[in-house]
CSV table of N, CA and C in Angstrom, one decimal:
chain,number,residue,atom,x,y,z
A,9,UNK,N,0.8,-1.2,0.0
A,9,UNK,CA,0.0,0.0,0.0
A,9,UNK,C,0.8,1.3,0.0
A,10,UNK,N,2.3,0.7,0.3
A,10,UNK,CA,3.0,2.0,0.7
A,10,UNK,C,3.6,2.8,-0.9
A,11,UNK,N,3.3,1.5,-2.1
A,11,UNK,CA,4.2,2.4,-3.2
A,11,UNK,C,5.7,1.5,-3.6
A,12,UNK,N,6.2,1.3,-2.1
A,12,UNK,CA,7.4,0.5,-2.4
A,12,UNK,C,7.7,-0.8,-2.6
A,13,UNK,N,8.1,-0.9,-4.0
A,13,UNK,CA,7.6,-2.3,-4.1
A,13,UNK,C,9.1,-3.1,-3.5
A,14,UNK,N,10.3,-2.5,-3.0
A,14,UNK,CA,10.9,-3.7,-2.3
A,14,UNK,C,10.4,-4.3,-0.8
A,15,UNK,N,9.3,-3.5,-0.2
A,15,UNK,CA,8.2,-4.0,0.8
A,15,UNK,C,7.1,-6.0,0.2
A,16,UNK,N,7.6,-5.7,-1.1
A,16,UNK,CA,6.7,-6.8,-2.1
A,16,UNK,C,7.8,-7.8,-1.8
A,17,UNK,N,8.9,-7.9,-1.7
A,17,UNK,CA,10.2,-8.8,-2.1
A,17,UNK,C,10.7,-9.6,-0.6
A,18,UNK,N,10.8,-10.8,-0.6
A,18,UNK,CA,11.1,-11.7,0.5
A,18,UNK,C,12.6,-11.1,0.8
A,19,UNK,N,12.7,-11.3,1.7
A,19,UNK,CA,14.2,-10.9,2.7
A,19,UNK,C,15.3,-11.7,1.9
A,20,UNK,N,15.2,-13.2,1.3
A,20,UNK,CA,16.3,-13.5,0.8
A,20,UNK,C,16.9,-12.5,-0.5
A,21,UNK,N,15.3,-12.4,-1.5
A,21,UNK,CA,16.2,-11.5,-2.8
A,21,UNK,C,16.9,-9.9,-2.0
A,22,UNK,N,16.3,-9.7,-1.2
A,22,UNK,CA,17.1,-8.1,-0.4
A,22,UNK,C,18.5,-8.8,0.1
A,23,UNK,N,18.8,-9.5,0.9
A,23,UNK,CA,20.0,-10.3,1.5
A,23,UNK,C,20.9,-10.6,0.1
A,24,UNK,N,20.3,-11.3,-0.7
A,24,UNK,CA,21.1,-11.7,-2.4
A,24,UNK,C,21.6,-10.3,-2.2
A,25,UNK,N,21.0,-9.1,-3.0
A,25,UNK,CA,20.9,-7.8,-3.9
A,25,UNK,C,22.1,-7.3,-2.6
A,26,UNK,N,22.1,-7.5,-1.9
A,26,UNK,CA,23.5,-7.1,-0.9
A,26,UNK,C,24.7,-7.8,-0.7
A,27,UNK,N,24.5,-8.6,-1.3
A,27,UNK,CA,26.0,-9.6,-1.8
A,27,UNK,C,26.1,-10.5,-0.8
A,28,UNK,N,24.8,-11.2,0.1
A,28,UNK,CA,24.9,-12.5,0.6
A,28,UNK,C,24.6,-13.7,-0.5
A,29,UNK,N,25.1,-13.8,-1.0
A,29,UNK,CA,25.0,-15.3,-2.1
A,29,UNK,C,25.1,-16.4,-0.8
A,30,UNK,N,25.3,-16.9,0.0
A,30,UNK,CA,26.0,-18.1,0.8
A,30,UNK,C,24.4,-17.9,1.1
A,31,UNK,N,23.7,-16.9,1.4
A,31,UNK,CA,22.1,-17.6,1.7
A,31,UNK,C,21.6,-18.7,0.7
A,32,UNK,N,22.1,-18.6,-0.4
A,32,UNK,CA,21.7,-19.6,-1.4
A,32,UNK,C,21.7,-21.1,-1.2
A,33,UNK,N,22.8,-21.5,-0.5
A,33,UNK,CA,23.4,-22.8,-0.2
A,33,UNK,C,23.6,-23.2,1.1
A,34,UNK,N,23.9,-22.0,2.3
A,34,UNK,CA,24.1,-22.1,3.5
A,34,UNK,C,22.8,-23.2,4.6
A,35,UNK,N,21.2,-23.6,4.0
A,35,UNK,CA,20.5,-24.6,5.0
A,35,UNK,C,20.7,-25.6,4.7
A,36,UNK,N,21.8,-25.5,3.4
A,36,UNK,CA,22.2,-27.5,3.3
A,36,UNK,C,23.1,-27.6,4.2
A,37,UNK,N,24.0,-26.4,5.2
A,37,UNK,CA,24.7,-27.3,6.2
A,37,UNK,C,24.3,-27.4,7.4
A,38,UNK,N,23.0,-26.9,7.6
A,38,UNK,CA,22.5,-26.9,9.0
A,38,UNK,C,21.4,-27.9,9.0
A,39,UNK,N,21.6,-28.6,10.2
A,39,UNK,CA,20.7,-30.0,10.2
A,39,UNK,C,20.0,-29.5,11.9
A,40,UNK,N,19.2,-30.5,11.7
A,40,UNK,CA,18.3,-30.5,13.0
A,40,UNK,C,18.8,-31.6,14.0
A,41,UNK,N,19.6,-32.1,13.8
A,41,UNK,CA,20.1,-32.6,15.0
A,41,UNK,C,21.2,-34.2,14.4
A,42,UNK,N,21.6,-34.7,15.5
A,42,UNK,CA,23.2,-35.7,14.7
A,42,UNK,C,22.2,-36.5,13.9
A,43,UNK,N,20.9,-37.2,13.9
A,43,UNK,CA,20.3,-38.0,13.2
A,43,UNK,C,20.0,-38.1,11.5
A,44,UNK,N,19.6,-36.7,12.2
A,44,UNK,CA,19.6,-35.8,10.5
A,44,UNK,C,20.5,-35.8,9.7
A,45,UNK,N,21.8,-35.1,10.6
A,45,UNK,CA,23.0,-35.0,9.5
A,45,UNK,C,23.4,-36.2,9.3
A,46,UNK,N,23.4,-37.4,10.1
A,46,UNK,CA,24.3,-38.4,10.2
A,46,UNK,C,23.1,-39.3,8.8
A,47,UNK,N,22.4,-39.4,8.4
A,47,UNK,CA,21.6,-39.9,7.6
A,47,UNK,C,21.1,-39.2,6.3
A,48,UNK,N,21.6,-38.0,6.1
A,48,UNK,CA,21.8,-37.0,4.9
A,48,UNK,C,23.4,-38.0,4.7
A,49,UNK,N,24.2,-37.6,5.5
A,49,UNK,CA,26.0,-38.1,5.1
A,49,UNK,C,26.0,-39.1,4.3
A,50,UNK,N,24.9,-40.4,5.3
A,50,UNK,CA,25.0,-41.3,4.8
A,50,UNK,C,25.3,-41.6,3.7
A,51,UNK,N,23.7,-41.0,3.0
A,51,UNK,CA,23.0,-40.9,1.6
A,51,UNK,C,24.2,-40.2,0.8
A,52,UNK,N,25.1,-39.7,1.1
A,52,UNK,CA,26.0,-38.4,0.3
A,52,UNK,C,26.9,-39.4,0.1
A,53,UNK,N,27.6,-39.8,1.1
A,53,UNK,CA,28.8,-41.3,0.8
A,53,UNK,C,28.2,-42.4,-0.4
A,54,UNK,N,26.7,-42.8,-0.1
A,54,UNK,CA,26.4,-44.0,-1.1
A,54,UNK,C,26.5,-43.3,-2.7
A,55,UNK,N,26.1,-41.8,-2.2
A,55,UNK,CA,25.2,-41.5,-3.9
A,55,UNK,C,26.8,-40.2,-4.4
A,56,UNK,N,27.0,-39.3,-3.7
A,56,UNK,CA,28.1,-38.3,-4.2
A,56,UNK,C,29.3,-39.6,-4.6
A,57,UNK,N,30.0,-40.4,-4.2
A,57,UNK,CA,31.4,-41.2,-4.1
A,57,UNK,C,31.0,-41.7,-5.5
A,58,UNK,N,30.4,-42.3,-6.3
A,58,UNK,CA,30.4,-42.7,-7.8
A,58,UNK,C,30.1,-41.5,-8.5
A,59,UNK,N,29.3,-40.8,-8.5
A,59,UNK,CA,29.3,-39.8,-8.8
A,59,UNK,C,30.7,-38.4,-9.3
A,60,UNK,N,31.6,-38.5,-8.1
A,60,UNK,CA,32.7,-37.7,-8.0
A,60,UNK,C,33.9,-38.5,-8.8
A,61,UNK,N,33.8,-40.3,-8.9
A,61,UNK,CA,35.0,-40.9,-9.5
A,61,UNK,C,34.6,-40.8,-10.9
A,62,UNK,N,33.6,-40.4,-11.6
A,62,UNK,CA,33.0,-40.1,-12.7
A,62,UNK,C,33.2,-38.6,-13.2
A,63,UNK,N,33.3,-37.9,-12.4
A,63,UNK,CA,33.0,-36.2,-12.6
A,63,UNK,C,34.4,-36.2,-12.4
A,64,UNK,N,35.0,-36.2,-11.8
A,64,UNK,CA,36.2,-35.6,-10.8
A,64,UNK,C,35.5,-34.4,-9.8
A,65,UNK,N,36.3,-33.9,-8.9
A,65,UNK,CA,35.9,-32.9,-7.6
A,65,UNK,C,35.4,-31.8,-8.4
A,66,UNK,N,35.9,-31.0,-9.3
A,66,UNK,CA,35.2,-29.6,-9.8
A,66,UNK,C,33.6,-30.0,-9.8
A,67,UNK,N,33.5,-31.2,-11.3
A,67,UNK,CA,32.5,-30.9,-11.7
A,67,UNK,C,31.5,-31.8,-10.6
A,68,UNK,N,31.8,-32.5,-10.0
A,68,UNK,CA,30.8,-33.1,-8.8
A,68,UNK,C,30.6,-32.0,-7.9
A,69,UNK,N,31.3,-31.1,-7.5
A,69,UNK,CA,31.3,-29.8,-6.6
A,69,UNK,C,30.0,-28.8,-7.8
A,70,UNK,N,30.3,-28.6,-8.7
A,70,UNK,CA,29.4,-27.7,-9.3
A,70,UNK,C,28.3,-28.3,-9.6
A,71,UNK,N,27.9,-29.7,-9.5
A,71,UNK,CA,26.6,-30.7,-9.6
A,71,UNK,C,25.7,-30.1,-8.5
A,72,UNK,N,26.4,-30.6,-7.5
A,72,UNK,CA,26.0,-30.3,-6.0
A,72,UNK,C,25.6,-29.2,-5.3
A,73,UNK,N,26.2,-27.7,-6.1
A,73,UNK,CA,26.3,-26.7,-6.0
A,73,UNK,C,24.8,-26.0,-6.6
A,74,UNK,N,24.8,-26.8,-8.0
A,74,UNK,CA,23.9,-26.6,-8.6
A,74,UNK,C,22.4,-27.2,-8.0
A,75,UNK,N,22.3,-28.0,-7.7
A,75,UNK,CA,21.2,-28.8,-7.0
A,75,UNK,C,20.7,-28.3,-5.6
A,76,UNK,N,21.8,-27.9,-4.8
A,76,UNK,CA,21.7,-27.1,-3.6
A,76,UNK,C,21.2,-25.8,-3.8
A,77,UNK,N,21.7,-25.2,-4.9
A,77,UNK,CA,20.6,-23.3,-4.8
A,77,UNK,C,19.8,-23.7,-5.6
A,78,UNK,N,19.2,-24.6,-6.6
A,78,UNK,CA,17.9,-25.0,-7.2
A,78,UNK,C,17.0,-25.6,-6.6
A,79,UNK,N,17.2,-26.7,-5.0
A,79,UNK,CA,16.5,-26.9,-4.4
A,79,UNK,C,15.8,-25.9,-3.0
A,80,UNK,N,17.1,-25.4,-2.6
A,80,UNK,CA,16.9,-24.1,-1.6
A,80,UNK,C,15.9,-23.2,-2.1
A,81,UNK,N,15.8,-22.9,-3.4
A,81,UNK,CA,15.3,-21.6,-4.0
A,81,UNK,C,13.5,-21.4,-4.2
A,82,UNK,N,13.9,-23.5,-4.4
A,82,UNK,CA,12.5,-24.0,-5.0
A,82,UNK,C,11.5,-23.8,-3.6
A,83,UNK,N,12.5,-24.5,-2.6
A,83,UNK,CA,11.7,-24.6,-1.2
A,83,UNK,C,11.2,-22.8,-0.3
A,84,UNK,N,12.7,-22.3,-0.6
A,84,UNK,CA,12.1,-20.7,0.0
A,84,UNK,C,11.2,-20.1,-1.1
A,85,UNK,N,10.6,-20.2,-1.8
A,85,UNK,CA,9.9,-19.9,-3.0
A,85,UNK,C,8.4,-19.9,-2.2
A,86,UNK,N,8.2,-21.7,-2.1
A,86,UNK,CA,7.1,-22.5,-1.6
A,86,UNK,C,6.6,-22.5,-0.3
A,87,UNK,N,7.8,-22.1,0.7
A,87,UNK,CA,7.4,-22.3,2.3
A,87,UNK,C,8.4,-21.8,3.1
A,88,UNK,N,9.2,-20.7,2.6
A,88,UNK,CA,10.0,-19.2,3.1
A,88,UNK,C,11.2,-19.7,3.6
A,89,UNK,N,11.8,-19.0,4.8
A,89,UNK,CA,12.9,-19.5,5.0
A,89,UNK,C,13.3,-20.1,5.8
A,90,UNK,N,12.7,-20.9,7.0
A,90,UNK,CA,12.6,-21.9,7.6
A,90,UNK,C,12.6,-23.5,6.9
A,91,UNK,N,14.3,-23.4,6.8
A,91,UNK,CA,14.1,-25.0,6.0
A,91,UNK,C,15.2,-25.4,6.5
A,92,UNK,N,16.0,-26.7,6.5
A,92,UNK,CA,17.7,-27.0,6.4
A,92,UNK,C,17.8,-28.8,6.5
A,93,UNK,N,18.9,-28.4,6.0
A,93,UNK,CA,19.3,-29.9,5.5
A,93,UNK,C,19.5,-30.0,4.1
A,94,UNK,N,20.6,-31.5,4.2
A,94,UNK,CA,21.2,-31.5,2.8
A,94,UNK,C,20.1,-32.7,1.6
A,95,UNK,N,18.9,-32.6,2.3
A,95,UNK,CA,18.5,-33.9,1.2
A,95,UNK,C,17.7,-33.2,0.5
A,96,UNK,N,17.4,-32.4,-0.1
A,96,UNK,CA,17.3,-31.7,-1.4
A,96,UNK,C,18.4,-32.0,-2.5
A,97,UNK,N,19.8,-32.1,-1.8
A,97,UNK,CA,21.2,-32.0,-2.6
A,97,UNK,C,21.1,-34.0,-2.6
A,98,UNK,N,20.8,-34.9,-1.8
A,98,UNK,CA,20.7,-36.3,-1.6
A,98,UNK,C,20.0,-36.4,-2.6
A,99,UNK,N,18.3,-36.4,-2.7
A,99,UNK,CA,17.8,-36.1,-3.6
A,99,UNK,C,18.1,-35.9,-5.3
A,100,UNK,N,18.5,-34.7,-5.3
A,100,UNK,CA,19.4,-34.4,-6.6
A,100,UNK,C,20.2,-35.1,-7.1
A,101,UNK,N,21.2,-35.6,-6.3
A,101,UNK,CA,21.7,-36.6,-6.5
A,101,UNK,C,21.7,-38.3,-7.6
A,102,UNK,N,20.4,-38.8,-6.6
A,102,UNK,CA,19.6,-39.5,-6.8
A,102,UNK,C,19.0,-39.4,-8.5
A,103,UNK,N,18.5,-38.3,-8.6
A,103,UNK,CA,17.7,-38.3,-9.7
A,103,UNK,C,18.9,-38.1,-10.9
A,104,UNK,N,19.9,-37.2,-10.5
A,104,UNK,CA,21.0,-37.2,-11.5
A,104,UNK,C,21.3,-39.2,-11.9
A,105,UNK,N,21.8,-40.0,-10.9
A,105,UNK,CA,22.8,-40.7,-11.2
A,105,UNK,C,21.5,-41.6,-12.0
A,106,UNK,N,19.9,-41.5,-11.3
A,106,UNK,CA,19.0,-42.1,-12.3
A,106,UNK,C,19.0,-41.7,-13.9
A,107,UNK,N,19.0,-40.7,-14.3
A,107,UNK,CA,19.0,-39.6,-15.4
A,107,UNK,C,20.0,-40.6,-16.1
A,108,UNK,N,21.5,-40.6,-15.5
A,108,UNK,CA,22.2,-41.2,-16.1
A,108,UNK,C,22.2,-42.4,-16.3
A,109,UNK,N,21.9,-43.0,-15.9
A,109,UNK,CA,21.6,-44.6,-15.5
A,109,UNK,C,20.5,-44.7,-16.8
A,110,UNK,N,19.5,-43.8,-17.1
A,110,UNK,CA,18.7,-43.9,-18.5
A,110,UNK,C,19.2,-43.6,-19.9
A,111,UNK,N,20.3,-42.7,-19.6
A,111,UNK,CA,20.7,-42.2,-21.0
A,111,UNK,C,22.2,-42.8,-21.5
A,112,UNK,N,23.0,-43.0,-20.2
A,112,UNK,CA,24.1,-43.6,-20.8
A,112,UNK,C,24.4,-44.8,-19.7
A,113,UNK,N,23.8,-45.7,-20.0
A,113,UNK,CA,23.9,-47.0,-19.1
A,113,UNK,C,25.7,-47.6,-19.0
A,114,UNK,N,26.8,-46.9,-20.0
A,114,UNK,CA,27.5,-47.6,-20.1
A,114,UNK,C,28.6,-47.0,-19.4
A,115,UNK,N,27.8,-45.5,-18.8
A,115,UNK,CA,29.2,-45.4,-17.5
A,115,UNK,C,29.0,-45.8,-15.8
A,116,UNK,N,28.1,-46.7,-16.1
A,116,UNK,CA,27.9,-47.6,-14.8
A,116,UNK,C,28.0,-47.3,-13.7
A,117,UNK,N,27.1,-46.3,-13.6
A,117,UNK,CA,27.1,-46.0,-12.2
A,117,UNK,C,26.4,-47.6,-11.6
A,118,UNK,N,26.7,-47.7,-10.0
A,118,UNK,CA,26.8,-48.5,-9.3
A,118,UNK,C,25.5,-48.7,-8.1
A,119,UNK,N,24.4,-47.8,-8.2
A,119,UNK,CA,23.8,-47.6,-7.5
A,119,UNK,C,22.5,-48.5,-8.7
A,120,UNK,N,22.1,-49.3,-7.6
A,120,UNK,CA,20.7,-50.3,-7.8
A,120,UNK,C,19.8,-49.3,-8.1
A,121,UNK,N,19.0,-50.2,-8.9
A,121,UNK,CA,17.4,-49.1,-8.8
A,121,UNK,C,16.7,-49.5,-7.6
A,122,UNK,N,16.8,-50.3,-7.2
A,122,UNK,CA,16.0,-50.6,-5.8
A,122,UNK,C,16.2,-49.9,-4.6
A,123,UNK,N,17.7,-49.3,-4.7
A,123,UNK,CA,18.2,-48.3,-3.6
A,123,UNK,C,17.7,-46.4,-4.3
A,124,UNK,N,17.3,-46.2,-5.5
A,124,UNK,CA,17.1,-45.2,-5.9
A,124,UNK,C,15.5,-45.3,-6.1
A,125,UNK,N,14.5,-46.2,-5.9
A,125,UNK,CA,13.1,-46.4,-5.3
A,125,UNK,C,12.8,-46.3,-4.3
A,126,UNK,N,13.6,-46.9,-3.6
A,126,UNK,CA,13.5,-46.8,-1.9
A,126,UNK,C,13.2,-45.4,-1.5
A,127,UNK,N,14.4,-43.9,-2.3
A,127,UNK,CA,14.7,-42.9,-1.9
A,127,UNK,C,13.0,-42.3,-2.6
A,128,UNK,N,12.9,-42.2,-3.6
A,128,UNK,CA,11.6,-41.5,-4.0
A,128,UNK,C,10.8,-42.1,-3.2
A,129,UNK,N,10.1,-43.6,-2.9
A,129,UNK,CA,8.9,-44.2,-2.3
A,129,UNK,C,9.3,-43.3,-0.3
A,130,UNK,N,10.5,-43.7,-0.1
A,130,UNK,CA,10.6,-42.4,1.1
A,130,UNK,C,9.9,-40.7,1.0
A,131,UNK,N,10.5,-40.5,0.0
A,131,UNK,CA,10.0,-39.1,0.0
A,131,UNK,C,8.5,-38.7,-0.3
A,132,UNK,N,7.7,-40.0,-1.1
A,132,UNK,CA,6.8,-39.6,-1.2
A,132,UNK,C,5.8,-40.2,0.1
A,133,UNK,N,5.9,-40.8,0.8
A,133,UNK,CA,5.6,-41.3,2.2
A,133,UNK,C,5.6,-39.6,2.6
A,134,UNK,N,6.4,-39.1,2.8
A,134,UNK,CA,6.8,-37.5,3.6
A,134,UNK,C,5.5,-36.8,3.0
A,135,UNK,N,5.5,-36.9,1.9
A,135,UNK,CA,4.5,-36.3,1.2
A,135,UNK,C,3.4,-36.4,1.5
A,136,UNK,N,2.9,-37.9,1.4
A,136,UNK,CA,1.9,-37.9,2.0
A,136,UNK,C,1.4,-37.8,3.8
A,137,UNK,N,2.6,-37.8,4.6
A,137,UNK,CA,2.3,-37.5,6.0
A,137,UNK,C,2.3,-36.0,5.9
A,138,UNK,N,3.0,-35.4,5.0
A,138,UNK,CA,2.4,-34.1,5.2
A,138,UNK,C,1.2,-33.4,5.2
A,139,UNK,N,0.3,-34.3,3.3
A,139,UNK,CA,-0.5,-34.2,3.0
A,139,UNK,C,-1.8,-34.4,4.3
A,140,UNK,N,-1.4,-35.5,4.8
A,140,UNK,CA,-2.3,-36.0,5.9
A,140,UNK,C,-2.0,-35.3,7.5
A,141,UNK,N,-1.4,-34.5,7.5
A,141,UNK,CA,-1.2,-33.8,8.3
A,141,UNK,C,-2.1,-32.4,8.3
A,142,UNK,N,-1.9,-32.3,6.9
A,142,UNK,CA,-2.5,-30.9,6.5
A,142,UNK,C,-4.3,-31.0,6.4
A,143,UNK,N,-4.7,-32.6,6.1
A,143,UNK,CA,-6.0,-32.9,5.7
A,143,UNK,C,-6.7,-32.4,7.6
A,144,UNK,N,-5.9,-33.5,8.6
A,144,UNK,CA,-6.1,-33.6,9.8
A,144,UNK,C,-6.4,-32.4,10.2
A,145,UNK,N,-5.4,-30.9,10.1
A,145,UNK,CA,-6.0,-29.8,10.8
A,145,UNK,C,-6.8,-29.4,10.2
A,146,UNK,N,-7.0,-29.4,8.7
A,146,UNK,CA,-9.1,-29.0,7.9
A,146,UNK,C,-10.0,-29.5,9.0
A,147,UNK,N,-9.9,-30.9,8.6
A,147,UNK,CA,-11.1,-31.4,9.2
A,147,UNK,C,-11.0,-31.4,10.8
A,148,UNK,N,-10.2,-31.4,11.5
A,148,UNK,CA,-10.4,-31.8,13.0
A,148,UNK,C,-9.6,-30.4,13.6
A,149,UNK,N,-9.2,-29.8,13.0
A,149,UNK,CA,-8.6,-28.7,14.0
A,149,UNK,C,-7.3,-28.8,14.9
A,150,UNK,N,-6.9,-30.4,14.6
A,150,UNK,CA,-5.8,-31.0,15.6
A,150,UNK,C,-4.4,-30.1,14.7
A,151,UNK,N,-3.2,-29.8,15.0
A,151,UNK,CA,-2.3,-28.8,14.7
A,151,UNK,C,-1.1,-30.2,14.5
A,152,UNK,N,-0.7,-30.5,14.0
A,152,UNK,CA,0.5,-31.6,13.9
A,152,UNK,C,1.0,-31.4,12.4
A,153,UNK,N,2.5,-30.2,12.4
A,153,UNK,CA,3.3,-30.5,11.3
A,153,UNK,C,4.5,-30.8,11.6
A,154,UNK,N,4.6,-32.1,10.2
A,154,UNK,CA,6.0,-32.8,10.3
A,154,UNK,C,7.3,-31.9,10.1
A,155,UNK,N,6.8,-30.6,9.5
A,155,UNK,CA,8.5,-29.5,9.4
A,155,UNK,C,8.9,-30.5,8.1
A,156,UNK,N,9.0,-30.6,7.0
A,156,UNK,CA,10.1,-31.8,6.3
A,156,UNK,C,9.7,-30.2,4.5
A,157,UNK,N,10.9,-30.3,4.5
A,157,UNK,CA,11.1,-29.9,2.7
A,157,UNK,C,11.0,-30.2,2.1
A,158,UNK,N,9.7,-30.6,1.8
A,158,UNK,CA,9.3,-31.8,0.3
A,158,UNK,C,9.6,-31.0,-1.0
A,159,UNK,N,9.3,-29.8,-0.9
A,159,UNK,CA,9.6,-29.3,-2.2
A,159,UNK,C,11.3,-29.4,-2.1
A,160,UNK,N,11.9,-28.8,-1.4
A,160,UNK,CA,13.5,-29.0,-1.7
A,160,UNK,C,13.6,-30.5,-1.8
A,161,UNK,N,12.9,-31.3,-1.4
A,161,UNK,CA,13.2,-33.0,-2.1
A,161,UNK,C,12.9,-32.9,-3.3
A,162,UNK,N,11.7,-32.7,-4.0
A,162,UNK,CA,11.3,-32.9,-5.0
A,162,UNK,C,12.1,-32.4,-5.8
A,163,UNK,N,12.2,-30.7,-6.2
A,163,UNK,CA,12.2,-30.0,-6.6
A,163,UNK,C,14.2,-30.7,-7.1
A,164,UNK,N,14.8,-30.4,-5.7
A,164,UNK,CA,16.0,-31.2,-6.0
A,164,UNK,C,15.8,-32.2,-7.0
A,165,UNK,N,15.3,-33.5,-6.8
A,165,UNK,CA,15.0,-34.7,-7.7
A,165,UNK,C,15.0,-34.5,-9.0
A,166,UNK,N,14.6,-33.5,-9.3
A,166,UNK,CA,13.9,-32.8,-10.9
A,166,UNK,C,15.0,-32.0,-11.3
A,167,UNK,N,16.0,-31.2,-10.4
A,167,UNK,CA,17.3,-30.6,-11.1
A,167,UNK,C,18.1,-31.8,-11.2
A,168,UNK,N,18.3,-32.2,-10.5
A,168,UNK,CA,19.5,-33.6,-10.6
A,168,UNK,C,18.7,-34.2,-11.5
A,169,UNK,N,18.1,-34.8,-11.9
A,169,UNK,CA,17.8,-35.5,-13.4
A,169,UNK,C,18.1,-34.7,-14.8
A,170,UNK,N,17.2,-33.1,-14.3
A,170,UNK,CA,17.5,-32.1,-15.7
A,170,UNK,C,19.2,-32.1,-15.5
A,171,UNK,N,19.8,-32.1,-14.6
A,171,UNK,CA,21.7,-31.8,-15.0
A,171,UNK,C,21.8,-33.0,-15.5
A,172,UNK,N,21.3,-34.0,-15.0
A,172,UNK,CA,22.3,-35.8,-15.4
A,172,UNK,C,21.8,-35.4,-17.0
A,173,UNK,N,21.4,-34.6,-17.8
A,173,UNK,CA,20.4,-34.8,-18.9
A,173,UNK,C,21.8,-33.8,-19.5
A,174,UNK,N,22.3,-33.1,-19.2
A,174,UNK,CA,23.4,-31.8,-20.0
A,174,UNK,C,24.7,-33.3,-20.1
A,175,UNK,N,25.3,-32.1,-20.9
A,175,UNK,CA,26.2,-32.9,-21.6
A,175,UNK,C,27.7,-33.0,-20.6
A,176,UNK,N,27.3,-31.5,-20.0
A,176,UNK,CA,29.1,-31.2,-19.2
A,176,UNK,C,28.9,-32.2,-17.7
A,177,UNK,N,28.1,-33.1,-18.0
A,177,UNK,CA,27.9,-33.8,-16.5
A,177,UNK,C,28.0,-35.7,-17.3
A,178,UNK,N,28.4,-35.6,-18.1
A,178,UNK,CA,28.9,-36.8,-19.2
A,178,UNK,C,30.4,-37.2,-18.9
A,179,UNK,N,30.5,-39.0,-17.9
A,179,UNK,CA,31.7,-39.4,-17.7
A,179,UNK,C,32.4,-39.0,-19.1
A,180,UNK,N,33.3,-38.4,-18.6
A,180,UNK,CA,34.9,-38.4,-19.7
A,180,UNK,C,36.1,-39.2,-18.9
A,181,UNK,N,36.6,-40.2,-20.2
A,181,UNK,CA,37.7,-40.7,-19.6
A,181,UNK,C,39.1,-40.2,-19.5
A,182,UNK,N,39.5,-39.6,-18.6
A,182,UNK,CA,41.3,-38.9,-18.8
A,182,UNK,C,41.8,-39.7,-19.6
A,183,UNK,N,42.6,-39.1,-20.4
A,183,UNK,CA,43.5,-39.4,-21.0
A,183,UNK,C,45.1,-39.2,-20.9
């Protein structure tokens, strides 16, 4: 009402426009407690380590990089800035090494489809307890949210597949 439209604009693009960029990537390092982080790691050791002997460190670093402010972005977009943790970037992951696993079967990544079902059939479980969380206070008034970043899951899932899909994320063999 006031005229000023940076009154219209969420605190992160103000924070960006002042040269915090590290807002972009900084709630993948913050976890909610050792469980959390210790089971994001996990998932980072199974799914980042073939990943990285394929890429080498840059381009697995700018994978990761990339999946982390495309998942962050998607989630502060959807449900502000109350979010953290790295399985948006787990996620991403996931859907990259699946991406590849469809298009060039022959740089063998090492990861089962059964261990890359597990992760979606997980996240959509989240989904739906959220969903049913959300149905629960409509109808009954009862207040019970699980807190979880489904969109930074998802949303991750869908960049990590679109990158496994570019070309500059294509095993090359040193020579």
């Amino acid at each position: 009402q006031t005229g000023d439209p940076s009154e219209a604009e969420g605190p992160l693009w103000i924070k960006l426009r002042q040269g915090e960029a590290w807002r972009l990537i900084s709630p993948c390092i913050l976890h909610g407690g050792i469980l959390h982080i210790l089971f994001n790691m996990i998932w980072v050791w199974v799914l980042c380590r073939p990943v990285e002997q394929r890429l080498g460190f840059l381009r697995a670093l700018f994978l990761t990089l990339a999946i982390g402010v495309g998942s962050n972005t998607a989630q502060y977009l959807m449900g502000g800035p109350f979010f953290l943790g790295y399985s948006g970037i787990v996620m991403g992951l996931a859907g990259f090494i699946w991406s590849r696993q469809r298009i060039a079967p022959w740089e063998g990544y090492p990861i089962q489809r059964s261990t890359l079902l597990f992760l979606f059939l997980f996240i959509l479980a989240m989904c739906a307890l959220q969903v049913g969380s959300f149905l629960l206070h409509i109808f009954s008034g009862v207040q019970f949210s699980p807190n979880m970043a489904n969109t930074a899951h998802i949303s991750g899932a869908l960049f990590g597949a679109l990158l496994g899909r570019c070309r500059m994320f294509a095993w090359r063999i040193a020579r």
